């Protein structure tokens, strides 16, 4: 390591290799010289290298240097503690070793939490194993680490071991276990943990209550989620907002609105999460009047510029086709995210302003705003509405360079867009390349064949859809009935219409009746000829 400034500067790894050689060769002062060299150069050695240096000082008897280095280390891990503890034990400094041991115990939970946040589960477990005489805080820290990093089975095994060691769970332990049950999508497990919470008198705890609400709602049991909410003794804004959000996400919009009204009549002041949740309910039912009332409340509390609230307001105005209000909020936002741009695009596509939506997409790309599956699906719908097949092809080329090439929603939009733009070969290619087909995939291609007068292909695809176990819906029958009317297949059309009601329990809509009228008109024309 020359002092010449033109020489390559050694990295932390290079220092580590040299220090390891000093340990093997039993050269403490050479190791110290390497340390001095790093300090002179202003090098900040990483934790791995500092631990090797610590190990060098301990193994080669420079305990004073080891202590100084340990105290100066900005971060430590289990290796740091164990190295120095071993050094003091070797020299008979049992009091100092004992202090370090309790230091490891105190810092242990912090280290577990730090490793958990970084996703270093094995390192966290190493710290956990090094701590003897663990208390409930340490056990809970490790259970939480497993749960947060989606090692649900490990979290449950450790909890079982904890109980066998004689520890009862606290509210944080139970909340972590409830998160694990959500990861496993196990309502049965969640209910058993709920039973444990009742036995330990934590059912009314805010922290456990929120975790129980989340577990029941995500496992599809909204009724039990509400029962838990009602039992929590002093619900704060977080639990109120959480319950409103779960109702809105489950499309139980009247319950969401009732609960929000109860909340505003109480002493609880809604926050941005409360407003974004209730606005979702307003958007779900396309209720512009209610959305405007909530908007007024938002303005009074000065939350209009909060990104989550602004995006939720935009969604209401987009779904209610109030493009002036939508654009006004979008323009007012200082910081716009991909959701803001997508809501603008979706709103304009739905209201028939495809060209402007595509203009927004170009702006989005110019500003390097991240496009998502919602973006691509929406602009492909815009292309379909104005039969812009060349542009649809360009967007398809963009999609192929992204992870959304395998996304079902984007692929379905491609099938629909190409078909409506007048090309039936491309949608079939996209369809055949899809890994999975949902009912929308089948419907898009069946309708495409029907529009292009390929009734036989549409009916053949319909039979294949049924054979593969996909359940037909009302849109499917609009497609096949259109195919029959275009081809004059009266008997086939009548059979399908009867099957729709008798076999599939689908009530005929105006579109189905229109298809049948066209079918009989075609028959009448043939009879006259």
XYZ file of C-alpha atoms in Angstrom:
529
model
C 0.000 0.000 0.000
C 2.059 2.883 -1.334
C 1.644 6.482 -0.282
C 1.759 7.581 -3.901
C -1.500 9.379 -4.634
C -1.665 7.770 -8.072
C -1.818 4.278 -6.574
C -5.109 2.477 -6.312
C -6.850 3.156 -3.015
C -7.461 -0.061 -1.002
C -11.115 -0.840 -0.312
C -12.604 -2.156 2.920
C -12.367 -5.709 1.596
C -8.624 -5.297 0.877
C -8.041 -4.124 4.454
C -10.015 -7.137 5.728
C -7.800 -9.572 3.746
C -4.567 -7.976 5.083
C -5.897 -7.952 8.679
C -6.862 -11.620 8.405
C -3.289 -12.372 7.277
C -1.974 -10.511 10.348
C -4.118 -12.740 12.619
C -2.884 -15.922 10.901
C 0.744 -14.722 11.027
C 0.489 -13.551 14.655
C 1.561 -9.982 13.815
C -0.426 -7.606 16.083
C 1.658 -4.509 15.367
C 1.433 -4.984 11.620
C -2.347 -5.175 12.100
C -2.241 -1.968 14.134
C -0.191 -0.315 11.351
C -2.856 -1.327 8.815
C -5.511 0.231 11.081
C -3.458 3.468 11.274
C -3.067 3.474 7.492
C -6.853 3.302 7.090
C -7.378 6.126 9.615
C -4.799 8.355 7.887
C -6.493 7.840 4.552
C -9.857 8.702 6.116
C -11.199 5.262 5.227
C -14.455 4.247 6.904
C -14.139 0.497 7.389
C -17.370 -1.466 7.151
C -18.725 -3.606 9.996
C -17.258 -6.810 8.559
C -13.734 -5.300 8.444
C -14.041 -3.692 11.900
C -15.023 -7.060 13.386
C -11.891 -8.662 11.882
C -9.796 -5.851 13.372
C -11.499 -6.378 16.735
C -10.800 -10.095 16.478
C -7.126 -9.313 15.720
C -6.726 -7.113 18.809
C -8.462 -9.721 21.027
C -6.583 -12.776 19.712
C -3.190 -11.056 19.775
C -3.608 -9.669 23.311
C -4.168 -5.936 22.577
C -7.278 -5.727 24.774
C -6.976 -1.964 25.402
C -7.034 -1.347 21.624
C -9.969 -3.783 21.314
C -11.966 -1.878 23.963
C -11.255 1.481 22.285
C -12.269 0.149 18.876
C -15.463 -1.394 20.303
C -16.499 1.905 21.935
C -15.845 3.854 18.701
C -17.803 1.454 16.451
C -20.873 3.291 15.056
C -22.738 -0.009 14.748
C -22.138 -3.451 16.252
C -23.549 -6.899 15.805
C -23.441 -10.163 17.706
C -19.924 -10.940 16.379
C -18.616 -7.670 17.866
C -19.991 -8.483 21.330
C -18.946 -12.133 21.322
C -15.364 -11.343 20.192
C -14.790 -8.869 23.025
C -16.565 -11.030 25.642
C -14.256 -13.936 24.714
C -11.228 -11.633 25.001
C -12.139 -10.527 28.513
C -12.955 -14.083 29.586
C -9.567 -15.262 28.256
C -7.785 -12.570 30.327
C -9.861 -13.318 33.437
C -11.728 -9.990 33.314
C -15.012 -11.622 34.337
C -16.628 -8.365 35.547
C -16.016 -6.670 32.171
C -17.226 -9.779 30.334
C -20.397 -9.734 32.452
C -21.027 -6.055 31.620
C -20.634 -6.787 27.913
C -22.979 -9.740 28.215
C -25.710 -7.528 29.680
C -24.905 -4.942 27.010
C -25.570 -7.600 24.390
C -28.844 -8.397 26.146
C -29.889 -4.716 26.154
C -28.875 -4.112 22.561
C -30.074 -7.517 21.420
C -33.677 -6.520 20.799
C -32.537 -3.397 18.924
C -30.232 -5.520 16.780
C -33.037 -7.988 16.059
C -35.302 -5.104 15.033
C -32.583 -3.548 12.849
C -31.861 -6.830 11.086
C -35.591 -7.398 10.644
C -36.028 -4.029 8.914
C -33.186 -4.954 6.533
C -34.664 -8.411 5.870
C -31.639 -10.141 7.476
C -33.640 -12.822 9.249
C -30.729 -15.261 9.767
C -28.623 -12.520 11.385
C -31.525 -11.622 13.666
C -31.853 -15.280 14.665
C -28.122 -15.370 15.400
C -28.488 -12.465 17.832
C -31.544 -14.150 19.382
C -29.611 -17.397 19.942
C -26.710 -15.482 21.551
C -28.958 -13.904 24.184
C -29.319 -16.144 27.217
C -32.018 -15.625 29.794
C -34.406 -14.148 27.205
C -37.459 -12.238 28.383
C -40.807 -11.673 26.589
C -39.416 -8.602 24.761
C -36.659 -10.651 23.112
C -39.029 -13.509 22.195
C -41.546 -11.053 20.752
C -38.832 -9.250 18.784
C -37.885 -12.483 17.015
C -41.504 -13.580 16.434
C -42.169 -10.134 14.941
C -39.046 -10.408 12.743
C -40.295 -13.685 11.268
C -43.805 -12.335 10.785
C -42.721 -9.026 9.193
C -40.516 -10.881 6.718
C -43.284 -13.397 5.863
C -41.707 -16.415 7.579
C -45.098 -17.245 9.041
C -44.405 -20.920 9.837
C -41.195 -20.007 11.674
C -43.048 -17.321 13.660
C -45.609 -19.904 14.815
C -42.940 -22.486 15.715
C -41.037 -19.908 17.767
C -44.248 -18.844 19.496
C -44.888 -22.473 20.449
C -41.328 -22.707 21.820
C -41.881 -19.461 23.749
C -45.055 -20.804 25.369
C -43.278 -24.045 26.308
C -40.586 -21.905 27.989
C -43.267 -20.482 30.264
C -43.813 -17.032 28.696
C -47.264 -15.596 28.053
C -47.701 -13.417 24.940
C -48.119 -9.651 25.182
C -50.098 -7.421 22.823
C -47.160 -7.099 20.378
C -46.635 -10.874 20.252
C -50.306 -11.439 19.441
C -50.317 -8.731 16.755
C -47.297 -10.332 15.066
C -48.964 -13.764 15.139
C -52.140 -12.318 13.610
C -50.025 -10.912 10.780
C -48.568 -14.410 10.266
C -52.088 -15.856 9.991
C -52.875 -13.267 7.278
C -49.720 -14.356 5.377
C -51.000 -17.937 5.522
C -54.586 -16.820 4.638
C -55.713 -18.913 7.592
C -58.916 -17.677 9.235
C -58.886 -20.761 11.487
C -55.432 -19.862 12.817
C -56.458 -16.224 13.220
C -59.471 -17.251 15.285
C -57.342 -19.428 17.562
C -54.997 -16.456 18.164
C -58.093 -14.339 18.855
C -59.052 -16.912 21.497
C -55.585 -16.569 23.008
C -56.009 -12.759 23.067
C -59.301 -13.136 24.970
C -57.682 -15.457 27.532
C -54.831 -12.974 28.038
C -57.261 -10.015 28.313
C -55.897 -8.242 25.221
C -59.031 -8.317 23.060
C -59.857 -4.668 23.842
C -56.276 -3.473 23.313
C -55.965 -0.961 20.450
C -52.905 -2.657 18.971
C -54.403 -6.157 19.058
C -57.789 -4.786 17.978
C -56.269 -3.300 14.809
C -54.457 -6.555 14.020
C -57.680 -8.551 14.582
C -59.624 -6.189 12.307
C -56.981 -6.588 9.616
C -56.915 -10.367 9.957
C -60.711 -10.832 9.779
C -61.128 -8.362 6.914
C -58.288 -9.827 4.810
C -59.523 -13.360 5.469
C -62.982 -12.302 4.232
C -64.878 -12.209 7.548
C -66.049 -8.584 7.722
C -68.788 -9.384 10.280
C -66.309 -10.601 12.898
C -64.109 -7.601 12.103
C -67.032 -5.348 13.067
C -67.628 -7.322 16.284
C -63.993 -6.766 17.249
C -64.319 -3.050 16.451
C -67.389 -2.785 18.687
C -65.525 -4.440 21.594
C -62.481 -2.150 21.555
C -63.052 0.140 24.516
C -61.608 3.371 23.182
C -61.354 3.383 19.391
C -59.027 6.064 18.064
C -59.007 7.534 14.564
C -56.824 4.676 13.265
C -59.344 1.933 14.112
C -62.304 4.005 12.868
C -60.477 4.654 9.588
C -59.409 1.029 9.347
C -62.985 -0.249 9.683
C -64.316 2.289 7.153
C -61.559 1.254 4.715
C -62.394 -2.434 5.059
C -66.087 -1.766 4.362
C -65.210 0.298 1.270
C -62.757 -2.331 0.007
C -65.431 -5.019 0.477
C -67.932 -2.884 -1.506
C -70.075 -2.505 1.635
C -70.427 1.179 0.900
C -73.554 2.000 2.905
C -71.905 0.585 6.064
C -68.776 2.646 5.328
C -70.848 5.812 4.960
C -72.853 5.103 8.143
C -69.675 4.501 10.127
C -68.065 7.687 8.800
C -71.165 9.642 9.817
C -70.969 8.138 13.326
C -67.302 9.039 13.467
C -67.876 12.696 12.544
C -70.631 12.971 15.169
C -68.256 11.689 17.846
C -65.176 13.552 19.066
C -62.925 11.745 16.548
C -61.447 14.046 13.898
C -60.960 12.240 10.546
C -57.429 12.060 9.131
C -56.189 11.639 5.552
C -56.656 7.855 5.766
C -60.273 8.288 6.932
C -61.033 10.602 4.009
C -59.330 8.474 1.357
C -61.330 5.449 2.601
C -64.736 7.154 2.630
C -64.050 8.731 -0.759
C -63.424 5.229 -2.100
C -66.962 4.319 -0.970
C -68.331 7.434 -2.752
C -66.454 6.450 -5.925
C -67.743 2.859 -5.712
C -71.358 4.066 -5.901
C -70.644 7.016 -8.263
C -72.220 9.431 -5.770
C -71.007 12.889 -6.794
C -73.117 14.728 -4.212
C -71.646 12.771 -1.280
C -68.180 13.127 -2.734
C -68.585 16.910 -2.878
C -69.766 16.980 0.751
C -66.698 15.033 1.857
C -64.546 17.360 -0.280
C -65.940 20.318 1.682
C -64.987 18.608 4.942
C -61.481 17.961 3.563
C -61.027 21.656 2.711
C -62.107 22.703 6.230
C -59.388 20.504 7.754
C -56.759 21.654 5.250
C -56.085 18.179 3.854
C -56.823 18.852 0.167
C -53.150 18.841 -0.812
C -52.420 15.488 0.898
C -51.590 13.147 -1.980
C -53.740 10.199 -0.777
C -56.757 12.446 -0.228
C -56.266 14.307 -3.511
C -56.009 11.030 -5.458
C -59.169 9.717 -3.769
C -61.026 12.946 -4.631
C -59.835 12.687 -8.229
C -61.131 9.097 -8.374
C -64.618 10.239 -7.284
C -64.719 13.020 -9.883
C -63.323 10.719 -12.598
C -65.942 8.032 -11.978
C -68.697 10.655 -11.848
C -67.405 12.247 -15.112
C -66.806 15.671 -13.533
C -63.664 16.356 -15.564
C -63.463 20.040 -14.564
C -63.193 19.180 -10.850
C -60.827 16.304 -11.675
C -58.472 18.548 -13.677
C -58.608 21.325 -11.073
C -57.361 19.020 -8.283
C -54.707 17.501 -10.585
C -53.403 20.965 -11.512
C -53.356 22.048 -7.851
C -51.104 19.143 -6.788
C -47.456 20.162 -6.404
C -46.277 16.547 -6.269
C -48.131 14.100 -8.499
C -47.504 10.357 -8.378
C -48.375 7.588 -10.837
C -51.830 7.191 -9.238
C -52.609 10.873 -9.918
C -51.662 10.542 -13.602
C -53.484 7.207 -13.990
C -56.677 8.649 -12.493
C -56.556 11.528 -14.981
C -56.043 9.124 -17.897
C -58.762 6.694 -16.755
C -61.241 9.546 -16.162
C -60.755 10.987 -19.655
C -60.907 7.574 -21.365
C -64.172 6.736 -19.549
C -65.679 10.092 -20.540
C -64.777 9.651 -24.225
C -61.739 11.950 -24.394
C -59.320 9.334 -25.713
C -57.054 11.771 -27.585
C -56.494 13.879 -24.441
C -55.828 10.700 -22.413
C -53.122 9.708 -24.900
C -51.684 13.233 -24.692
C -51.455 12.807 -20.898
C -49.666 9.487 -21.433
C -47.056 11.224 -23.625
C -46.544 13.882 -20.926
C -46.174 11.141 -18.354
C -43.415 9.469 -20.369
C -41.687 12.797 -21.024
C -41.585 13.468 -17.259
C -40.345 9.906 -16.549
C -43.397 9.083 -14.420
C -43.577 5.329 -13.854
C -46.226 3.614 -15.989
C -48.169 0.778 -14.341
C -50.547 -1.919 -15.532
C -53.393 0.592 -15.006
C -51.648 3.085 -17.309
C -51.131 0.584 -20.129
C -54.629 -0.917 -19.855
C -56.180 2.558 -19.967
C -54.237 3.903 -22.942
C -54.944 0.678 -24.862
C -58.666 1.277 -24.214
C -58.154 4.794 -25.582
C -56.576 3.331 -28.728
C -59.516 0.927 -29.117
C -62.074 3.751 -28.864
C -60.472 5.694 -31.753
C -59.297 2.634 -33.751
C -55.632 3.738 -33.482
C -54.049 0.375 -34.362
C -50.582 1.781 -35.106
C -50.441 3.484 -31.697
C -51.760 0.295 -30.029
C -48.840 -1.566 -31.639
C -46.357 1.018 -30.317
C -47.777 0.689 -26.800
C -47.613 -3.115 -27.157
C -43.903 -2.765 -27.989
C -43.425 -0.684 -24.815
C -45.304 -3.245 -22.720
C -43.071 -6.055 -23.990
C -40.078 -4.332 -22.352
C -41.763 -4.228 -18.942
C -42.807 -6.786 -16.283
C -46.427 -6.094 -17.312
C -46.047 -8.176 -20.467
C -47.402 -11.135 -18.468
C -50.084 -9.109 -16.683
C -53.589 -10.426 -17.421
C -55.299 -7.020 -17.345
C -52.808 -5.562 -19.858
C -53.028 -8.639 -22.121
C -56.842 -8.480 -22.038
C -56.678 -4.801 -23.041
C -54.338 -5.702 -25.922
C -56.756 -8.377 -27.173
C -59.678 -5.949 -26.945
C -57.756 -3.048 -28.504
C -56.472 -4.973 -31.528
C -59.896 -6.515 -32.159
C -61.683 -3.156 -32.014
C -59.009 -1.599 -34.243
C -59.914 -4.054 -37.021
C -57.263 -6.774 -36.648
C -58.302 -10.223 -35.434
C -54.958 -12.038 -36.008
C -52.981 -10.074 -33.385
C -55.507 -10.562 -30.560
C -55.442 -14.328 -31.130
C -51.622 -14.303 -30.927
C -51.716 -12.313 -27.670
C -54.423 -14.645 -26.314
C -52.413 -17.790 -27.133
C -49.304 -16.391 -25.447
C -51.142 -15.627 -22.180
C -50.195 -17.910 -19.270
C -53.700 -17.778 -17.779
C -57.093 -16.868 -19.210
C -59.833 -15.322 -17.080
C -63.409 -14.675 -18.187
C -62.420 -11.231 -19.532
C -59.752 -12.804 -21.780
C -62.278 -15.215 -23.300
C -64.963 -12.538 -23.635
C -62.604 -10.102 -25.390
C -61.668 -12.621 -28.091
C -65.213 -14.020 -28.480
C -66.555 -10.467 -28.955
C -63.710 -9.744 -31.395
C -64.631 -12.748 -33.514
C -68.320 -11.726 -33.402
C -67.593 -8.146 -34.536
C -65.458 -9.445 -37.418
C -68.261 -11.783 -38.591
C -66.410 -14.940 -37.534
C -69.374 -16.516 -35.751
C -68.146 -20.111 -36.071
C -64.809 -19.177 -34.454
C -66.643 -17.308 -31.678
C -68.841 -20.314 -30.883
C -65.892 -22.707 -31.062
C -63.969 -20.515 -28.604
C -67.033 -20.380 -26.338
C -67.176 -24.187 -26.189
C -63.442 -24.324 -25.436
C -63.946 -21.799 -22.640
C -66.654 -23.949 -21.038
C -64.555 -27.121 -21.467
C -61.631 -25.462 -19.647
C -63.846 -24.645 -16.671
C -64.298 -20.874 -17.028
C -67.797 -19.791 -16.071
C -69.568 -17.663 -18.681
C -71.180 -14.361 -17.642
C -73.597 -11.897 -19.229
C -70.885 -10.334 -21.420
C -69.975 -13.790 -22.781
C -73.537 -14.325 -23.957
C -73.720 -10.904 -25.603
C -70.674 -12.013 -27.626
C -72.011 -15.424 -28.692
C -75.543 -14.139 -29.354
C -74.054 -11.352 -31.522
C -72.078 -14.015 -33.385
C -75.292 -16.002 -33.978
C -77.243 -12.948 -35.196
C -74.397 -11.943 -37.570
C -74.295 -15.461 -39.067
C -78.076 -16.056 -39.020
C -77.676 -19.063 -36.686
C -81.222 -18.940 -35.321
C -81.445 -22.373 -33.682
C -78.025 -22.016 -32.069
C -78.960 -18.530 -30.832
C -82.243 -19.701 -29.317
C -80.508 -22.610 -27.595
C -77.842 -20.295 -26.120
C -80.457 -17.792 -24.929
C -82.363 -20.560 -23.091
C -79.139 -22.005 -21.664
C -78.124 -18.565 -20.384
C -81.174 -18.349 -18.124
C -81.680 -22.029 -17.277
C -78.101 -23.329 -16.952
C -76.228 -20.182 -15.891
C -78.948 -18.287 -13.999
C -78.232 -15.054 -15.908
C -81.126 -12.637 -16.230
C -81.364 -11.279 -19.820
C -80.412 -7.595 -20.203
C -81.397 -5.139 -22.932
C -78.244 -6.111 -24.860
C -79.271 -9.798 -24.881
C -82.794 -8.942 -26.092
C -81.331 -6.681 -28.792
C -79.194 -9.584 -30.051
C -82.290 -11.817 -30.218
C -84.303 -9.142 -32.087
C -81.467 -8.863 -34.634
C -81.389 -12.669 -34.891
C -85.121 -12.890 -35.691
C -84.842 -9.933 -38.081
C -82.170 -11.895 -39.953
C -84.512 -14.917 -40.051
C -87.359 -12.709 -41.365
C -85.128 -11.371 -44.149
C -84.118 -14.909 -45.140
C -87.782 -16.051 -45.164
C -88.786 -13.157 -47.433
C -86.042 -14.046 -49.885
